[in-house]
Short mmCIF file of C-alpha atoms in Angstrom, two decimals:
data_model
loop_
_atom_site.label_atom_id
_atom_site.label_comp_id
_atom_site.label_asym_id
_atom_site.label_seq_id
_atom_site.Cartn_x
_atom_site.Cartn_y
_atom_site.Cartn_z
CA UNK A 1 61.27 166.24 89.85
CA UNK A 2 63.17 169.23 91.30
CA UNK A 3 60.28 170.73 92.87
CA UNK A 4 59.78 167.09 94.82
CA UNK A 5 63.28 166.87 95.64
CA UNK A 6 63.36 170.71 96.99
CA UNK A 7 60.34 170.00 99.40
CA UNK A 8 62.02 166.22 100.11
CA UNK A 9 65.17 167.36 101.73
CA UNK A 10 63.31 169.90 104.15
CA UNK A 11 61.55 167.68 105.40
CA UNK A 12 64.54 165.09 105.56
CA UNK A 13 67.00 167.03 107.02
CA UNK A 14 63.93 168.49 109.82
CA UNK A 15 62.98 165.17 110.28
CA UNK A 16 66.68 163.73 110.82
CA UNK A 17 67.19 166.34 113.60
CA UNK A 18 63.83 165.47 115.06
CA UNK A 19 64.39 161.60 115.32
CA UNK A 20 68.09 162.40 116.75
CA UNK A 21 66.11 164.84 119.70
CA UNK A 22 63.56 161.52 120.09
CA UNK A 23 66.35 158.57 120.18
CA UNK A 24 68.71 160.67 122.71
CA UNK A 25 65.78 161.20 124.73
CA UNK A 26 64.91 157.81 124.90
CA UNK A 27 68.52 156.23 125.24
CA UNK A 28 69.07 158.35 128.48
CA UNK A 29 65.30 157.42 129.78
CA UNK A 30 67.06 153.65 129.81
CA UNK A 31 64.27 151.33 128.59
CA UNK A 32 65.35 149.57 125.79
CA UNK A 33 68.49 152.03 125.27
CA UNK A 34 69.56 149.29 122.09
CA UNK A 35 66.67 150.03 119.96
CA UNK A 36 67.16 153.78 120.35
CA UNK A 37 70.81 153.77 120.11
CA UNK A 38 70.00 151.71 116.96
CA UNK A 39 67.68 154.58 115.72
CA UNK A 40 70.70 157.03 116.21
CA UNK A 41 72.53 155.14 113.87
CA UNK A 42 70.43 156.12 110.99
CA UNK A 43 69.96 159.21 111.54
CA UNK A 44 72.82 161.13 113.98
CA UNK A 45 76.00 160.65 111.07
CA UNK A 46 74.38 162.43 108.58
CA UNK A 47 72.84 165.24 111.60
CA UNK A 48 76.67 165.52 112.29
CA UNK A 49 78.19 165.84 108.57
CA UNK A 50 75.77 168.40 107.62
CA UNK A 51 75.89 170.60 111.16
CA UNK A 52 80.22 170.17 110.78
CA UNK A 53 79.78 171.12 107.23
CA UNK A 54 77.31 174.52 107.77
CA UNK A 55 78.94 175.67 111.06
CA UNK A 56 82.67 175.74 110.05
CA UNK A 57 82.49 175.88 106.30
CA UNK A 58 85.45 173.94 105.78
CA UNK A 59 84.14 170.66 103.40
CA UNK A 60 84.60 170.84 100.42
CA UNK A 61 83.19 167.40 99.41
CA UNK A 62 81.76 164.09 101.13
CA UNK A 63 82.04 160.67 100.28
CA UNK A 64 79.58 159.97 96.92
CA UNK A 65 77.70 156.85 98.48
CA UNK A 66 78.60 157.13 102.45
CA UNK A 67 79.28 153.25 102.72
CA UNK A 68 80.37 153.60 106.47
CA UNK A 69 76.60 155.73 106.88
CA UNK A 70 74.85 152.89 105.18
CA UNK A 71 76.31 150.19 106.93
CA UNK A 72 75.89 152.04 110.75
CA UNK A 73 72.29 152.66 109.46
CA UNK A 74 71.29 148.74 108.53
CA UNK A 75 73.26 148.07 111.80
CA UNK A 76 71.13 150.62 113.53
CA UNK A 77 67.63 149.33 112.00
CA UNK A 78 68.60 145.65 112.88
CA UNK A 79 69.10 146.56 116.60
CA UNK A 80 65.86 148.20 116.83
CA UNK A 81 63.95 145.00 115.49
CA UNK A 82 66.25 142.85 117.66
CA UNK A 83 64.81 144.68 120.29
CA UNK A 84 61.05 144.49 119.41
CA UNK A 85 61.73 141.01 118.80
CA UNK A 86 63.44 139.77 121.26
CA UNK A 87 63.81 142.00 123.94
CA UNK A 88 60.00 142.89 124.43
CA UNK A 89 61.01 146.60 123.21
CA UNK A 90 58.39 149.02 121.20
CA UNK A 91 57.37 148.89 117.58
CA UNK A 92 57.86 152.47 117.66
CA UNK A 93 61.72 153.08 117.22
CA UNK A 94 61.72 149.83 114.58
CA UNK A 95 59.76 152.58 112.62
CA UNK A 96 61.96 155.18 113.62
CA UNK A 97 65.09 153.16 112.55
CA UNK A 98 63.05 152.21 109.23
CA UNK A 99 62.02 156.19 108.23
CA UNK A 100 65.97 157.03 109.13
CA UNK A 101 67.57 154.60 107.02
CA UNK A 102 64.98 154.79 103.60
CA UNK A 103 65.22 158.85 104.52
CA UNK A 104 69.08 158.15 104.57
CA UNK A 105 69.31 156.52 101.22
CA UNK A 106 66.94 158.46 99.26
CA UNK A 107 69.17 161.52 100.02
CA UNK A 108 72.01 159.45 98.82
CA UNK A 109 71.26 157.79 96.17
CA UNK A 110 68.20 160.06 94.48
CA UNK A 111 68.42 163.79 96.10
CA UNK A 112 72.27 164.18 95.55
CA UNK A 113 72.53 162.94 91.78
CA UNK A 114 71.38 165.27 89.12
CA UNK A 115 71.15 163.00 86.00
CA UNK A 116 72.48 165.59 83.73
CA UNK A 117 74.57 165.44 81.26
CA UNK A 118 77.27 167.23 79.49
CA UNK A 119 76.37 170.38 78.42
CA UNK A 120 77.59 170.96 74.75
CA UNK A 121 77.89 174.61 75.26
CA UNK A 122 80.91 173.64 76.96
CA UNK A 123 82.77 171.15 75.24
CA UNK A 124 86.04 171.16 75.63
CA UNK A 125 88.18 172.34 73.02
CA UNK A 126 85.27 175.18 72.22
CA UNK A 127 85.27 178.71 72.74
CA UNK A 128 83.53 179.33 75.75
CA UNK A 129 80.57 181.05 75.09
CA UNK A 130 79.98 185.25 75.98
CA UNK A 131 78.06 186.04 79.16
CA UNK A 132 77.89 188.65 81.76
CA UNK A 133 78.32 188.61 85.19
CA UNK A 134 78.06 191.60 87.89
CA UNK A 135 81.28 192.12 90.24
CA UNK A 136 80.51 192.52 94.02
CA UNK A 137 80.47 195.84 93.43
CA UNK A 138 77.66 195.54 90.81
CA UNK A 139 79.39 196.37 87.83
CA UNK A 140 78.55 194.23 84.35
CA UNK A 141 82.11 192.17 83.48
CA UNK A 142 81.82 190.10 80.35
CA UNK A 143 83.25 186.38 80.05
CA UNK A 144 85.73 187.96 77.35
CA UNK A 145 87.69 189.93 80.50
CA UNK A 146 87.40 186.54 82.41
CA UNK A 147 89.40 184.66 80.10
CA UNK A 148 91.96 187.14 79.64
CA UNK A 149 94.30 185.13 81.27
CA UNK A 150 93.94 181.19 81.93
CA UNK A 151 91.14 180.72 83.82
CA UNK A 152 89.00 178.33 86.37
CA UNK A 153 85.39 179.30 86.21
CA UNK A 154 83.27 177.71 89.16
CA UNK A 155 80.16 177.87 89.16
CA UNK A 156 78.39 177.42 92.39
CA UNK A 157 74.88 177.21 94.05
CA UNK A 158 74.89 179.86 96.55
CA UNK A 159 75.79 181.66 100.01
CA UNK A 160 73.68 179.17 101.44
CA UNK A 161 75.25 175.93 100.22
CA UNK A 162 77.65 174.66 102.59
CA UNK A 163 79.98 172.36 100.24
CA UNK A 164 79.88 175.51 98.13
CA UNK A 165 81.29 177.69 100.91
CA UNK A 166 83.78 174.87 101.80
CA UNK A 167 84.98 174.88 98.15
CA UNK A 168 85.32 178.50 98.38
CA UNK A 169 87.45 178.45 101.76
CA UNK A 170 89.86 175.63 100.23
CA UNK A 171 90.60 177.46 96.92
CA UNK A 172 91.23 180.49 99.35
CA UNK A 173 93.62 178.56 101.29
CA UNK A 174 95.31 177.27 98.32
CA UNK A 175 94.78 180.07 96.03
CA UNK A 176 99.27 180.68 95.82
CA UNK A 177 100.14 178.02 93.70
CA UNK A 178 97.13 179.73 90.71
CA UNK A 179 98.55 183.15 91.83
CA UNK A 180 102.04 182.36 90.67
CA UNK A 181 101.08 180.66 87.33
CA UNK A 182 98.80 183.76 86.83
CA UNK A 183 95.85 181.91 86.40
CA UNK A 184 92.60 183.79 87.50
CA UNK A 185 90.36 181.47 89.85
CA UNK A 186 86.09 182.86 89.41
CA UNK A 187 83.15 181.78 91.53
CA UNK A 188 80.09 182.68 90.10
CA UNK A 189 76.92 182.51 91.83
CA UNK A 190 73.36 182.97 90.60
CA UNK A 191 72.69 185.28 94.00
CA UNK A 192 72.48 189.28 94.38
CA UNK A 193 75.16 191.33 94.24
CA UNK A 194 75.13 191.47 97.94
CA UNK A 195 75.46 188.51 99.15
CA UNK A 196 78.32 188.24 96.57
CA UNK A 197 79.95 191.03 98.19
CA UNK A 198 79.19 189.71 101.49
CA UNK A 199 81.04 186.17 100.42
CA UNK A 200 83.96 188.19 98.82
CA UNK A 201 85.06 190.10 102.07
CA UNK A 202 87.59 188.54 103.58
CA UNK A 203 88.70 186.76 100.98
CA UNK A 204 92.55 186.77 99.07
CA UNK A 205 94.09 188.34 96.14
CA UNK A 206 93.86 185.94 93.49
CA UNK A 207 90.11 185.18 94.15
CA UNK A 208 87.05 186.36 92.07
CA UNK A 209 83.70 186.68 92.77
CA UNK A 210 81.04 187.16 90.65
CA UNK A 211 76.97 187.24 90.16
CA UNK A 212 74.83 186.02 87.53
CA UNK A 213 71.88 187.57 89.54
CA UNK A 214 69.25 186.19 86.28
CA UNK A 215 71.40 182.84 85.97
CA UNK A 216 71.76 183.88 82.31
CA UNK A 217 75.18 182.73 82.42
CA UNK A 218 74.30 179.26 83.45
CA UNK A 219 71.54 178.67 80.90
CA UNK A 220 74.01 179.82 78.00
CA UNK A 221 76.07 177.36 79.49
CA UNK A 222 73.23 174.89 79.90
CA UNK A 223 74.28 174.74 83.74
CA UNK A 224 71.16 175.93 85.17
CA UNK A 225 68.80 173.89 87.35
CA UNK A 226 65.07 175.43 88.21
CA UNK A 227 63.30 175.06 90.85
CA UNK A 228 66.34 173.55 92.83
CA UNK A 229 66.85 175.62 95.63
CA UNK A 230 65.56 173.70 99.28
CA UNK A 231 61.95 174.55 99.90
CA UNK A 232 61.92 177.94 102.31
CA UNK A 233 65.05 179.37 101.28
CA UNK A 234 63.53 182.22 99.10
CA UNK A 235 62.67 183.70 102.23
CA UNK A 236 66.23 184.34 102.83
CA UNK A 237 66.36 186.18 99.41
CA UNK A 238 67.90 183.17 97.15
CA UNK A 239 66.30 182.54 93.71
CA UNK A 240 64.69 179.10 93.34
CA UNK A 241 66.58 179.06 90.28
CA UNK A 242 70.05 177.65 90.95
CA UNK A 243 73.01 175.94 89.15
CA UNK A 244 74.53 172.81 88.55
CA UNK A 245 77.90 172.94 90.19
CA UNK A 246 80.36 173.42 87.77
CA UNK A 247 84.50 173.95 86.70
CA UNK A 248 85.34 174.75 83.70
CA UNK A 249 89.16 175.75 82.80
CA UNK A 250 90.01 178.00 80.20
CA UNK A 251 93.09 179.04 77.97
CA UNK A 252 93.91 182.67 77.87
CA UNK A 253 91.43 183.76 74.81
CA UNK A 254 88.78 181.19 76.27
CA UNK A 255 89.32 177.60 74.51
CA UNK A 256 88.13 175.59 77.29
CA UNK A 257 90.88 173.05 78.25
CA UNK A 258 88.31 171.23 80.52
CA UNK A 259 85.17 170.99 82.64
CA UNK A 260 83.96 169.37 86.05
CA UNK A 261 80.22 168.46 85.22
CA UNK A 262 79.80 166.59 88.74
CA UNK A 263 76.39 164.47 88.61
CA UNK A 264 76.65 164.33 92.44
CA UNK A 265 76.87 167.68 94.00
CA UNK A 266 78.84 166.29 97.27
CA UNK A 267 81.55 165.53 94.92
CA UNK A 268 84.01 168.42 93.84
CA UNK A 269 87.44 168.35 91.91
CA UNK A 270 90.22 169.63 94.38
CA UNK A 271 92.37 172.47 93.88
CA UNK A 272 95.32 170.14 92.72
CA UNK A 273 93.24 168.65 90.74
CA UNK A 274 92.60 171.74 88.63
CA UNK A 275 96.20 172.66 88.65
CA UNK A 276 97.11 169.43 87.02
CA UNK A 277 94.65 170.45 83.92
CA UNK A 278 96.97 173.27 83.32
CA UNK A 279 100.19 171.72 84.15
CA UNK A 280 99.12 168.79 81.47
CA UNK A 281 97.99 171.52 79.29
CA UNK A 282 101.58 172.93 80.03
#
């Protein structure tokens, strides 16, 4: 299934961009500008959320079903077969509209759900189990000097995720109020130690980065998701190998308090949220 979903959302996202190119091109030609405004629809909000997302790193997390999407899509394929119908427009952008919207909800509704569930090396209330990680300086660290102090542990897919790198950027912008309660905030990453190091710079005090360069860590966890990674980015020196993104908040000593097992990887806790599991936890 992950090997179909990993070639699926290449050619998704290539063909998204490709129908966007088409329909702009063919509203500003000015025959039958309805049906290709209608093909934009399906395909330019989601060509817009994911180029916003990758270029300034700053989302954390989406909508889970994009109702507003869905609804400007069926809006969009409807005015493409009013068109053909009764306008004497082409066939051609009907199909275009039609590819954009079922493209559109298969990345909704199939690509971006998991179907996992809870891992019980995790449980809350258990000891979290012992792993190692490599600091971005490529030094082994086990789990035991994690959990030292309390603790949020979040696991994430890569350098080359963008919600990852937006969840990243807001914990770094809001990385004070975990500062002051002395709670140590971890992003793990099944990636080399350099790109680790690479995603580190920059970064505050009070931020952690680590790599589980094997993914070891996640499958003691039972986190780990093969052959996930999007077809072609092992060129770019990522493992095909990836995680399921994870939070998991831990007691000083390592009794885990709770976890964030998202079955939608759009959809993240915020950093409020995770402050309230210790402030509950008191």
């Amino acid at each position: 299934m992950n090997t179909l979903k990993r070639i699926y959302v290449m050619l998704y996202l290539t063909g998204a961009v490709v129908l966007t190119v088409v329909a702009a091109r063919g509203l500003l030609a000015g025959d039958h500008w309805a049906a290709y405004l209608g093909v934009l629809f399906t395909v330019l909000p989601i060509v817009l959320m994911l180029s916003f997302a990758m270029l300034t790193r700053r989302m954390a997390r989406t909508s889970a079903n994009f109702p507003v999407f869905i609804a400007l899509g069926v809006v969009g394929l409807l005015w493409a077969g009013w068109d053909f119908h009764f306008a004497g427009g082409e066939r051609a952008p009907v199909w275009m509209a039609l590819a954009g919207l079922v493209g559109f909800l298969l990345y909704v509704f199939w690509y971006s759900r998991f179907g996992r569930k809870p891992s019980p090396a995790i449980a809350v209330g258990t000891v979290l189990p012992a792993f190692e990680v490599l600091d971005s300086a490529g030094n082994a660290v086990p789990s035991s000097q994690l959990t030292q102090t309390p603790a949020v542990l979040i696991f994430i897919r890569g350098n080359w995720c963008p919600l990852c790198m937006g969840q990243v950027n807001e914990m770094a912008a809001g990385i004070a109020p975990f500062v002051e309660r002395g709670i140590r905030v971890a992003f793990i990453a099944p990636q080399s130690v350099g790109k680790t190091a690479t995603l580190a710079k920059g970064k505050p005090d009070g931020l952690d980065f680590y790599s589980d360069t094997e993914n070891a860590a996640g499958r003691r966890l039972g986190i780990d998701n093969p052959a996930s990674l999007p077809l072609g980015m092992e060129l770019l020196g990522y493992r095909s190998e990836t995680v399921l993104p994870t939070v998991i908040a831990v007691a000083a000593g390592g009794e885990i308090l709770w976890t964030h097992e998202t079955d939608n990887y759009r959809v993240r806790p915020t950093p409020d949220a995770l402050l309230a599991v210790f402030n509950d936890a008191g």
